[in-house]
Amino acid sequence: MYLKKLILKTGLMAGLVLGASFVQAAPAQSSVAKPIELANDCPPGFELTRYNQCKLRTLYDGYKSLEDRGVGGLKTALPTVRDGFSPQQIDLGRYLFFDPLLSGDNSLSCASCHHPELGFADGRATSIGIGGAEVPRAAPTLWNVGFLKKLFWDARSDNLEQQMEGPLYSDVEMGSNPGQLLTDIGGNAEYRRLFGKAFPKHEGQPTLDQIYTAIAAFESSLVSLNSRYDQYAHGYQDALNANEKEGLNIFRSFVARCAECHTPPLFTNQQVAVIGVNEPEGRKFDPGAGAIFDNPTWHGGFKVPSLRNIVKTAPYMHSGTFDNLRDATEFYTLGRGHALPEEEKKRMILHWHIWEPNLTDEEIDRLVDFMGTLTDELFTPRIPERVPSGLAPVGVLPEPLQKTREAGQKQARN
């Protein structure tokens, strides 16, 4: 009862400390003549230390590691997170994230494929890059990306700084290059001033490492740990209804085995899994991590994605094979390799968890109910009204994606 009163009174939900200026809110009126100033406060959930570092604080800090708690344990600690950035570095990263100046033709920002209104994904089966080019895979969510040890669907990057070079310099994504990026950022007086604020010990022109660090700082601040599931995990039993609790029990069961790959509290075990998803009609089969690591046992394998905010990030799988969460869930109960063409089925070594649990329609519905409790966008950062380049921030939801957003919101409400 005390915990329930504390949650309701403070609004901390899962116990994160509310910060000052980063929560999505109605934009304040300001004069375009005023210079942009970087925040001096940490984002929500982070504590400002005496060394001007933002350190994440959650109720999960008091729990034991996964090894001590077992798979799917509710009171399991989080893995180590990327934190310790300054408020100024995080806020500078926010401006860079929404600024089309980072693309080769000034038409796209990071937010074009990772939009706050779409769960930091883009609502497409596969993303659209510079000049309308089709990106081979779907844009994954960036929520809780600061906890992840492997990045990209094929797990080829070990850290955020390395990862962001992929889309920045890809001919079919943002289409820039290191030289152009340095010229565009360094040639902007406003950015030079802001980089001086964020990196006061390094005078002169912004460097590539500073650009990468600032964006990584912002992305690491995208924390989603305040869902109704989190309230339940921390002891508020009324946070979930009867159907959702039943779904959680199925999720953690040794029949469905969902939690063994989508392991709480991040709802991913961060491993590569070969599950036997086929490509949408007309698309060439994607070998995934198998090709990257020259590992035949990973042929057709992809990194297990987090289920956090899953109702906001349709369509699902690496190439958007399923446009709704129920179909994606049902896939796992239809039998080993059922969706694969025979020639690929012979080559693939399916993960041993992919079997035939024979879940009923009702059990699948309960799993979908439970996954709806993982939605939390309380700490969604504010889209800048303007960015240092003077270009229009890529933050307004594109018209074709309005229906996707509305569908996701309806599913979350239900």
GROMACS .gro file of C-alpha atoms in nm:
model
  414
    1MET     CA    1   0.000   0.000   0.000
    2TYR     CA    2   0.284   0.236   0.084
    3LEU     CA    3   0.451   0.174  -0.255
    4LYS     CA    4   0.122   0.231  -0.436
    5LYS     CA    5   0.073   0.564  -0.257
    6LEU     CA    6   0.431   0.662  -0.334
    7ILE     CA    7   0.390   0.585  -0.703
    8LEU     CA    8   0.061   0.769  -0.732
    9LYS     CA    9   0.176   1.065  -0.526
   10THR     CA   10   0.510   1.129  -0.688
   11GLY     CA   11   0.441   1.009  -1.041
   12LEU     CA   12   0.776   0.836  -1.047
   13MET     CA   13   0.612   0.519  -1.177
   14ALA     CA   14   0.910   0.279  -1.177
   15GLY     CA   15   1.115   0.506  -0.953
   16LEU     CA   16   1.314   0.715  -1.197
   17VAL     CA   17   1.394   1.071  -1.094
   18LEU     CA   18   1.206   1.325  -1.301
   19GLY     CA   19   1.438   1.571  -1.469
   20ALA     CA   20   1.378   1.922  -1.585
   21SER     CA   21   1.375   2.011  -1.951
   22PHE     CA   22   1.372   1.702  -2.170
   23VAL     CA   23   1.019   1.564  -2.132
   24GLN     CA   24   0.797   1.606  -2.437
   25ALA     CA   25   0.583   1.911  -2.378
   26ALA     CA   26   0.417   2.195  -2.561
   27PRO     CA   27   0.695   2.410  -2.705
   28ALA     CA   28   0.753   2.741  -2.532
   29GLN     CA   29   0.733   3.061  -2.730
   30SER     CA   30   1.077   3.199  -2.805
   31SER     CA   31   1.234   3.449  -3.037
   32VAL     CA   32   1.432   3.305  -3.326
   33ALA     CA   33   1.688   3.580  -3.260
   34LYS     CA   34   1.785   3.425  -2.927
   35PRO     CA   35   2.088   3.197  -2.940
   36ILE     CA   36   2.036   2.832  -2.861
   37GLU     CA   37   2.151   2.743  -2.511
   38LEU     CA   38   2.232   2.391  -2.396
   39ALA     CA   39   2.064   2.242  -2.091
   40ASN     CA   40   2.240   2.245  -1.756
   41ASP     CA   41   2.011   1.977  -1.612
   42CYS     CA   42   2.013   1.605  -1.678
   43PRO     CA   43   1.730   1.432  -1.865
   44PRO     CA   44   1.457   1.260  -1.660
   45GLY     CA   45   1.581   0.960  -1.467
   46PHE     CA   46   1.939   1.086  -1.444
   47GLU     CA   47   2.111   1.244  -1.144
   48LEU     CA   48   2.360   1.528  -1.192
   49THR     CA   49   2.683   1.453  -1.006
   50ARG     CA   50   2.937   1.699  -0.869
   51TYR     CA   51   3.150   1.630  -1.178
   52ASN     CA   52   2.873   1.748  -1.415
   53GLN     CA   53   2.792   1.393  -1.520
   54CYS     CA   54   2.445   1.246  -1.564
   55LYS     CA   55   2.411   0.907  -1.391
   56LEU     CA   56   2.102   0.691  -1.440
   57ARG     CA   57   1.906   0.604  -1.126
   58THR     CA   58   1.628   0.341  -1.120
   59LEU     CA   59   1.465   0.106  -0.873
   60TYR     CA   60   1.636  -0.176  -1.060
   61ASP     CA   61   1.965  -0.058  -0.909
   62GLY     CA   62   1.882  -0.246  -0.590
   63TYR     CA   63   1.820  -0.582  -0.756
   64LYS     CA   64   2.056  -0.872  -0.820
   65SER     CA   65   2.192  -0.972  -1.157
   66LEU     CA   66   2.025  -1.212  -1.398
   67GLU     CA   67   2.261  -1.491  -1.293
   68ASP     CA   68   2.130  -1.466  -0.937
   69ARG     CA   69   1.762  -1.435  -1.024
   70GLY     CA   70   1.705  -1.676  -1.312
   71VAL     CA   71   1.543  -1.614  -1.648
   72GLY     CA   72   1.239  -1.389  -1.637
   73GLY     CA   73   1.270  -1.290  -1.272
   74LEU     CA   74   1.076  -0.971  -1.205
   75LYS     CA   75   1.329  -0.824  -0.965
   76THR     CA   76   1.632  -0.865  -1.188
   77ALA     CA   77   1.895  -0.594  -1.226
   78LEU     CA   78   1.959  -0.408  -1.548
   79PRO     CA   79   2.285  -0.451  -1.738
   80THR     CA   80   2.538  -0.169  -1.732
   81VAL     CA   81   2.421   0.144  -1.913
   82ARG     CA   82   2.616   0.409  -2.102
   83ASP     CA   83   2.597   0.715  -1.882
   84GLY     CA   84   2.829   0.976  -1.734
   85PHE     CA   85   2.781   1.227  -2.016
   86SER     CA   86   2.733   1.593  -1.929
   87PRO     CA   87   2.393   1.764  -1.966
   88GLN     CA   88   2.545   1.984  -2.235
   89GLN     CA   89   2.671   1.688  -2.438
   90ILE     CA   90   2.331   1.517  -2.418
   91ASP     CA   91   2.146   1.831  -2.525
   92LEU     CA   92   2.390   1.898  -2.809
   93GLY     CA   93   2.327   1.542  -2.924
   94ARG     CA   94   1.955   1.616  -2.922
   95TYR     CA   95   2.002   1.905  -3.164
   96LEU     CA   96   2.227   1.697  -3.389
   97PHE     CA   97   1.978   1.409  -3.384
   98PHE     CA   98   1.700   1.627  -3.529
   99ASP     CA   99   1.915   1.833  -3.768
  100PRO     CA  100   1.899   1.747  -4.143
  101LEU     CA  101   2.243   1.908  -4.180
  102LEU     CA  102   2.388   1.566  -4.100
  103SER     CA  103   2.263   1.415  -4.426
  104GLY     CA  104   2.430   1.452  -4.762
  105ASP     CA  105   2.153   1.663  -4.915
  106ASN     CA  106   2.015   1.819  -4.593
  107SER     CA  107   1.690   1.628  -4.630
  108LEU     CA  108   1.713   1.370  -4.349
  109SER     CA  109   1.797   1.363  -3.983
  110CYS     CA  110   1.846   1.069  -3.748
  111ALA     CA  111   1.483   1.129  -3.646
  112SER     CA  112   1.365   1.056  -4.000
  113CYS     CA  113   1.406   0.685  -3.927
  114HIS     CA  114   1.388   0.706  -3.546
  115HIS     CA  115   1.090   0.929  -3.475
  116PRO     CA  116   0.972   0.989  -3.117
  117GLU     CA  117   0.609   0.956  -3.228
  118LEU     CA  118   0.676   0.608  -3.368
  119GLY     CA  119   0.862   0.450  -3.078
  120PHE     CA  120   1.191   0.585  -3.217
  121ALA     CA  121   1.136   0.370  -3.526
  122ASP     CA  122   0.966   0.490  -3.846
  123GLY     CA  123   0.652   0.282  -3.897
  124ARG     CA  124   0.780   0.128  -4.221
  125ALA     CA  125   0.861  -0.230  -4.316
  126THR     CA  126   1.197  -0.105  -4.439
  127SER     CA  127   1.323   0.250  -4.406
  128ILE     CA  128   1.353   0.514  -4.678
  129GLY     CA  129   1.686   0.690  -4.711
  130ILE     CA  130   1.838   0.972  -4.912
  131GLY     CA  131   1.675   1.037  -5.248
  132GLY     CA  132   1.399   0.789  -5.169
  133ALA     CA  133   1.639   0.492  -5.162
  134GLU     CA  134   1.505   0.180  -4.992
  135VAL     CA  135   1.705   0.066  -4.690
  136PRO     CA  136   1.728  -0.315  -4.675
  137ARG     CA  137   1.597  -0.348  -4.319
  138ALA     CA  138   1.356  -0.193  -4.072
  139ALA     CA  139   1.466   0.081  -3.833
  140PRO     CA  140   1.487  -0.063  -3.480
  141THR     CA  141   1.369   0.135  -3.179
  142LEU     CA  142   1.625   0.342  -2.990
  143TRP     CA  143   1.454   0.313  -2.653
  144ASN     CA  144   1.705   0.179  -2.396
  145VAL     CA  145   1.975   0.159  -2.662
  146GLY     CA  146   2.232   0.272  -2.404
  147PHE     CA  147   2.207  -0.072  -2.242
  148LEU     CA  148   2.279  -0.269  -2.559
  149LYS     CA  149   2.616  -0.433  -2.622
  150LYS     CA  150   2.553  -0.523  -2.987
  151LEU     CA  151   2.386  -0.298  -3.242
  152PHE     CA  152   2.222  -0.335  -3.585
  153TRP     CA  153   1.997  -0.627  -3.668
  154ASP     CA  154   2.302  -0.832  -3.756
  155ALA     CA  155   2.492  -0.736  -3.436
  156ARG     CA  156   2.791  -0.602  -3.627
  157SER     CA  157   2.862  -0.298  -3.406
  158ASP     CA  158   2.989  -0.296  -3.049
  159ASN     CA  159   2.903   0.061  -2.948
  160LEU     CA  160   2.688   0.357  -3.046
  161GLU     CA  161   2.974   0.560  -3.189
  162GLN     CA  162   3.067   0.280  -3.426
  163GLN     CA  163   2.704   0.211  -3.511
  164MET     CA  164   2.614   0.565  -3.615
  165GLU     CA  165   2.882   0.570  -3.883
  166GLY     CA  166   2.671   0.316  -4.071
  167PRO     CA  167   2.363   0.528  -4.140
  168LEU     CA  168   2.554   0.857  -4.155
  169TYR     CA  169   2.776   0.742  -4.440
  170SER     CA  170   2.556   0.489  -4.615
  171ASP     CA  171   2.468   0.574  -4.975
  172VAL     CA  172   2.111   0.454  -4.916
  173GLU     CA  173   2.059   0.613  -4.573
  174MET     CA  174   2.189   0.961  -4.484
  175GLY     CA  175   2.442   0.981  -4.767
  176SER     CA  176   2.707   1.195  -4.600
  177ASN     CA  177   3.080   1.131  -4.552
  178PRO     CA  178   3.329   1.225  -4.280
  179GLY     CA  179   3.473   1.519  -4.473
  180GLN     CA  180   3.135   1.669  -4.556
  181LEU     CA  181   3.010   1.617  -4.202
  182LEU     CA  182   3.309   1.801  -4.054
  183THR     CA  183   3.274   2.080  -4.310
  184ASP     CA  184   2.901   2.124  -4.250
  185ILE     CA  185   2.921   2.116  -3.869
  186GLY     CA  186   3.248   2.304  -3.840
  187GLY     CA  187   3.138   2.568  -4.088
  188ASN     CA  188   2.838   2.658  -3.872
  189ALA     CA  189   2.920   2.926  -3.614
  190GLU     CA  190   2.632   2.824  -3.389
  191TYR     CA  191   2.751   2.464  -3.378
  192ARG     CA  192   3.110   2.575  -3.308
  193ARG     CA  193   2.985   2.773  -3.009
  194LEU     CA  194   2.772   2.485  -2.878
  195PHE     CA  195   3.051   2.230  -2.918
  196GLY     CA  196   3.269   2.464  -2.713
  197LYS     CA  197   3.008   2.451  -2.436
  198ALA     CA  198   2.972   2.073  -2.451
  199PHE     CA  199   3.346   2.001  -2.481
  200PRO     CA  200   3.510   2.294  -2.296
  201LYS     CA  201   3.852   2.128  -2.273
  202HIS     CA  202   3.881   2.095  -2.651
  203GLU     CA  203   3.899   2.426  -2.833
  204GLY     CA  204   3.876   2.475  -3.206
  205GLN     CA  205   3.673   2.301  -3.472
  206PRO     CA  206   3.436   2.016  -3.376
  207THR     CA  207   3.584   1.672  -3.436
  208LEU     CA  208   3.419   1.354  -3.559
  209ASP     CA  209   3.469   1.195  -3.217
  210GLN     CA  210   3.286   1.485  -3.053
  211ILE     CA  211   2.997   1.455  -3.299
  212TYR     CA  212   2.971   1.083  -3.232
  213THR     CA  213   2.998   1.133  -2.856
  214ALA     CA  214   2.721   1.393  -2.847
  215ILE     CA  215   2.479   1.178  -3.047
  216ALA     CA  216   2.566   0.873  -2.836
  217ALA     CA  217   2.505   1.080  -2.523
  218PHE     CA  218   2.157   1.174  -2.641
  219GLU     CA  219   2.067   0.825  -2.756
  220SER     CA  220   2.184   0.681  -2.422
  221SER     CA  221   1.940   0.912  -2.245
  222LEU     CA  222   1.640   0.747  -2.415
  223VAL     CA  223   1.527   0.541  -2.118
  224SER     CA  224   1.191   0.362  -2.102
  225LEU     CA  225   1.150   0.182  -1.769
  226ASN     CA  226   0.827   0.336  -1.637
  227SER     CA  227   0.568   0.104  -1.792
  228ARG     CA  228   0.283  -0.064  -1.610
  229TYR     CA  229   0.493  -0.380  -1.620
  230ASP     CA  230   0.766  -0.199  -1.425
  231GLN     CA  231   0.515  -0.083  -1.165
  232TYR     CA  232   0.403  -0.444  -1.128
  233ALA     CA  233   0.761  -0.571  -1.108
  234HIS     CA  234   0.834  -0.322  -0.830
  235GLY     CA  235   0.541  -0.442  -0.621
  236TYR     CA  236   0.225  -0.259  -0.732
  237GLN     CA  237   0.004  -0.561  -0.800
  238ASP     CA  238  -0.287  -0.361  -0.945
  239ALA     CA  239  -0.075  -0.222  -1.228
  240LEU     CA  240  -0.179  -0.517  -1.448
  241ASN     CA  241  -0.527  -0.654  -1.500
  242ALA     CA  242  -0.615  -1.025  -1.492
  243ASN     CA  243  -0.562  -1.082  -1.866
  244GLU     CA  244  -0.225  -0.909  -1.858
  245LYS     CA  245  -0.109  -1.112  -1.557
  246GLU     CA  246  -0.215  -1.428  -1.735
  247GLY     CA  247  -0.017  -1.313  -2.037
  248LEU     CA  248   0.289  -1.252  -1.821
  249ASN     CA  249   0.264  -1.604  -1.680
  250ILE     CA  250   0.245  -1.749  -2.032
  251PHE     CA  251   0.535  -1.528  -2.139
  252ARG     CA  252   0.753  -1.665  -1.858
  253SER     CA  253   0.637  -2.027  -1.889
  254PHE     CA  254   0.849  -2.321  -2.003
  255VAL     CA  255   0.590  -2.384  -2.273
  256ALA     CA  256   0.600  -2.049  -2.452
  257ARG     CA  257   0.959  -1.968  -2.337
  258CYS     CA  258   0.930  -1.605  -2.454
  259ALA     CA  259   1.132  -1.474  -2.158
  260GLU     CA  260   1.433  -1.689  -2.242
  261CYS     CA  261   1.511  -1.464  -2.541
  262HIS     CA  262   1.308  -1.154  -2.453
  263THR     CA  263   1.447  -1.148  -2.103
  264PRO     CA  264   1.325  -0.888  -1.851
  265PRO     CA  265   1.389  -0.616  -1.764
  266LEU     CA  266   1.516  -0.511  -2.108
  267PHE     CA  267   1.310  -0.785  -2.277
  268THR     CA  268   1.605  -0.897  -2.486
  269ASN     CA  269   1.894  -1.128  -2.408
  270GLN     CA  270   2.104  -0.933  -2.661
  271GLN     CA  271   2.194  -1.253  -2.848
  272VAL     CA  272   2.164  -1.356  -3.212
  273ALA     CA  273   1.883  -1.603  -3.280
  274VAL     CA  274   1.784  -1.793  -3.595
  275ILE     CA  275   1.405  -1.811  -3.583
  276GLY     CA  276   1.314  -1.890  -3.944
  277VAL     CA  277   1.131  -1.577  -4.053
  278ASN     CA  278   1.092  -1.559  -4.430
  279GLU     CA  279   1.124  -1.238  -4.628
  280PRO     CA  280   0.816  -1.058  -4.760
  281GLU     CA  281   0.717  -1.164  -5.110
  282GLY     CA  282   0.955  -1.042  -5.374
  283ARG     CA  283   1.250  -0.978  -5.142
  284LYS     CA  284   1.578  -1.167  -5.156
  285PHE     CA  285   1.655  -1.377  -4.848
  286ASP     CA  286   1.862  -1.187  -4.592
  287PRO     CA  287   2.140  -1.403  -4.437
  288GLY     CA  288   2.173  -1.163  -4.143
  289ALA     CA  289   2.450  -1.222  -3.891
  290GLY     CA  290   2.561  -1.536  -4.071
  291ALA     CA  291   2.712  -1.331  -4.354
  292ILE     CA  292   2.861  -1.064  -4.126
  293PHE     CA  293   3.042  -1.310  -3.901
  294ASP     CA  294   3.101  -1.580  -4.167
  295ASN     CA  295   2.918  -1.818  -3.936
  296PRO     CA  296   2.696  -2.078  -4.109
  297THR     CA  297   2.515  -2.153  -3.781
  298TRP     CA  298   2.390  -1.792  -3.783
  299HIS     CA  299   2.258  -1.801  -4.141
  300GLY     CA  300   1.932  -1.606  -4.130
  301GLY     CA  301   2.001  -1.499  -3.771
  302PHE     CA  302   1.929  -1.158  -3.622
  303LYS     CA  303   1.972  -0.989  -3.287
  304VAL     CA  304   1.681  -1.046  -3.049
  305PRO     CA  305   1.503  -0.707  -3.035
  306SER     CA  306   1.370  -0.552  -2.717
  307LEU     CA  307   0.992  -0.566  -2.668
  308ARG     CA  308   0.984  -0.231  -2.488
  309ASN     CA  309   0.721  -0.004  -2.651
  310ILE     CA  310   0.653  -0.287  -2.895
  311VAL     CA  311   0.299  -0.170  -2.974
  312LYS     CA  312   0.448   0.153  -3.112
  313THR     CA  313   0.696  -0.003  -3.354
  314ALA     CA  314   0.495  -0.202  -3.610
  315PRO     CA  315   0.563  -0.357  -3.857
  316TYR     CA  316   0.772  -0.633  -3.699
  317MET     CA  317   1.086  -0.838  -3.771
  318HIS     CA  318   1.399  -0.720  -3.953
  319SER     CA  319   1.212  -0.658  -4.279
  320GLY     CA  320   0.864  -0.576  -4.153
  321THR     CA  321   0.720  -0.920  -4.229
  322PHE     CA  322   0.425  -0.880  -3.989
  323ASP     CA  323   0.218  -0.565  -3.977
  324ASN     CA  324   0.054  -0.642  -3.643
  325LEU     CA  325   0.166  -0.780  -3.309
  326ARG     CA  326  -0.074  -1.072  -3.300
  327ASP     CA  327   0.052  -1.218  -3.628
  328ALA     CA  328   0.410  -1.173  -3.511
  329THR     CA  329   0.326  -1.358  -3.188
  330GLU     CA  330   0.140  -1.637  -3.365
  331PHE     CA  331   0.444  -1.703  -3.583
  332TYR     CA  332   0.621  -1.866  -3.288
  333THR     CA  333   0.355  -2.132  -3.236
  334LEU     CA  334   0.314  -2.252  -3.596
  335GLY     CA  335   0.606  -2.496  -3.598
  336ARG     CA  336   0.977  -2.502  -3.674
  337GLY     CA  337   1.064  -2.346  -4.008
  338HIS     CA  338   0.707  -2.340  -4.129
  339ALA     CA  339   0.752  -2.008  -4.310
  340LEU     CA  340   1.075  -2.093  -4.492
  341PRO     CA  341   1.126  -2.207  -4.850
  342GLU     CA  342   1.278  -2.555  -4.853
  343GLU     CA  343   1.617  -2.446  -4.988
  344GLU     CA  344   1.664  -2.202  -4.698
  345LYS     CA  345   1.520  -2.439  -4.439
  346LYS     CA  346   1.791  -2.692  -4.523
  347ARG     CA  347   2.063  -2.431  -4.463
  348MET     CA  348   1.932  -2.286  -4.137
  349ILE     CA  349   1.996  -2.411  -3.786
  350LEU     CA  350   1.692  -2.286  -3.603
  351HIS     CA  351   1.721  -2.173  -3.243
  352TRP     CA  352   1.618  -2.455  -3.011
  353HIS     CA  353   1.348  -2.235  -2.854
  354ILE     CA  354   1.168  -2.227  -3.189
  355TRP     CA  355   0.954  -2.537  -3.155
  356GLU     CA  356   0.578  -2.609  -3.146
  357PRO     CA  357   0.429  -2.484  -2.818
  358ASN     CA  358   0.079  -2.518  -2.967
  359LEU     CA  359  -0.053  -2.208  -2.793
  360THR     CA  360  -0.426  -2.152  -2.818
  361ASP     CA  361  -0.578  -1.841  -2.974
  362GLU     CA  362  -0.667  -1.723  -2.625
  363GLU     CA  363  -0.310  -1.768  -2.503
  364ILE     CA  364  -0.179  -1.570  -2.800
  365ASP     CA  365  -0.427  -1.294  -2.720
  366ARG     CA  366  -0.308  -1.287  -2.359
  367LEU     CA  367   0.054  -1.256  -2.472
  368VAL     CA  368  -0.042  -0.957  -2.685
  369ASP     CA  369  -0.226  -0.809  -2.386
  370PHE     CA  370   0.085  -0.845  -2.174
  371MET     CA  371   0.317  -0.689  -2.431
  372GLY     CA  372   0.091  -0.385  -2.429
  373THR     CA  373   0.196  -0.324  -2.068
  374LEU     CA  374   0.555  -0.258  -2.182
  375THR     CA  375   0.461   0.081  -2.327
  376ASP     CA  376   0.620   0.383  -2.161
  377GLU     CA  377   0.702   0.713  -2.328
  378LEU     CA  378   0.697   0.929  -2.016
  379PHE     CA  379   1.050   1.052  -2.077
  380THR     CA  380   1.017   1.123  -2.449
  381PRO     CA  381   1.260   1.408  -2.525
  382ARG     CA  382   1.135   1.735  -2.666
  383ILE     CA  383   1.174   1.790  -3.038
  384PRO     CA  384   1.366   2.118  -3.085
  385GLU     CA  385   1.171   2.406  -3.230
  386ARG     CA  386   1.478   2.493  -3.432
  387VAL     CA  387   1.824   2.352  -3.485
  388PRO     CA  388   2.160   2.533  -3.524
  389SER     CA  389   2.177   2.481  -3.901
  390GLY     CA  390   1.863   2.691  -3.950
  391LEU     CA  391   1.702   2.404  -4.141
  392ALA     CA  392   1.357   2.279  -4.043
  393PRO     CA  393   1.396   2.015  -3.772
  394VAL     CA  394   1.285   1.674  -3.889
  395GLY     CA  395   1.035   1.615  -3.617
  396VAL     CA  396   0.689   1.668  -3.758
  397LEU     CA  397   0.529   1.331  -3.822
  398PRO     CA  398   0.506   1.268  -4.199
  399GLU     CA  399   0.150   1.257  -4.326
  400PRO     CA  400   0.166   0.894  -4.455
  401LEU     CA  401   0.257   0.778  -4.103
  402GLN     CA  402  -0.036   0.940  -3.923
  403LYS     CA  403  -0.246   0.624  -3.958
  404THR     CA  404   0.039   0.412  -3.821
  405ARG     CA  405   0.060   0.631  -3.512
  406GLU     CA  406  -0.315   0.626  -3.459
  407ALA     CA  407  -0.326   0.247  -3.497
  408GLY     CA  408  -0.047   0.208  -3.244
  409GLN     CA  409  -0.218   0.439  -2.998
  410LYS     CA  410  -0.545   0.249  -3.035
  411GLN     CA  411  -0.369  -0.083  -2.975
  412ALA     CA  412  -0.196   0.058  -2.668
  413ARG     CA  413  -0.529   0.184  -2.527
  414ASN     CA  414  -0.691  -0.154  -2.583
   0.00000   0.00000   0.00000
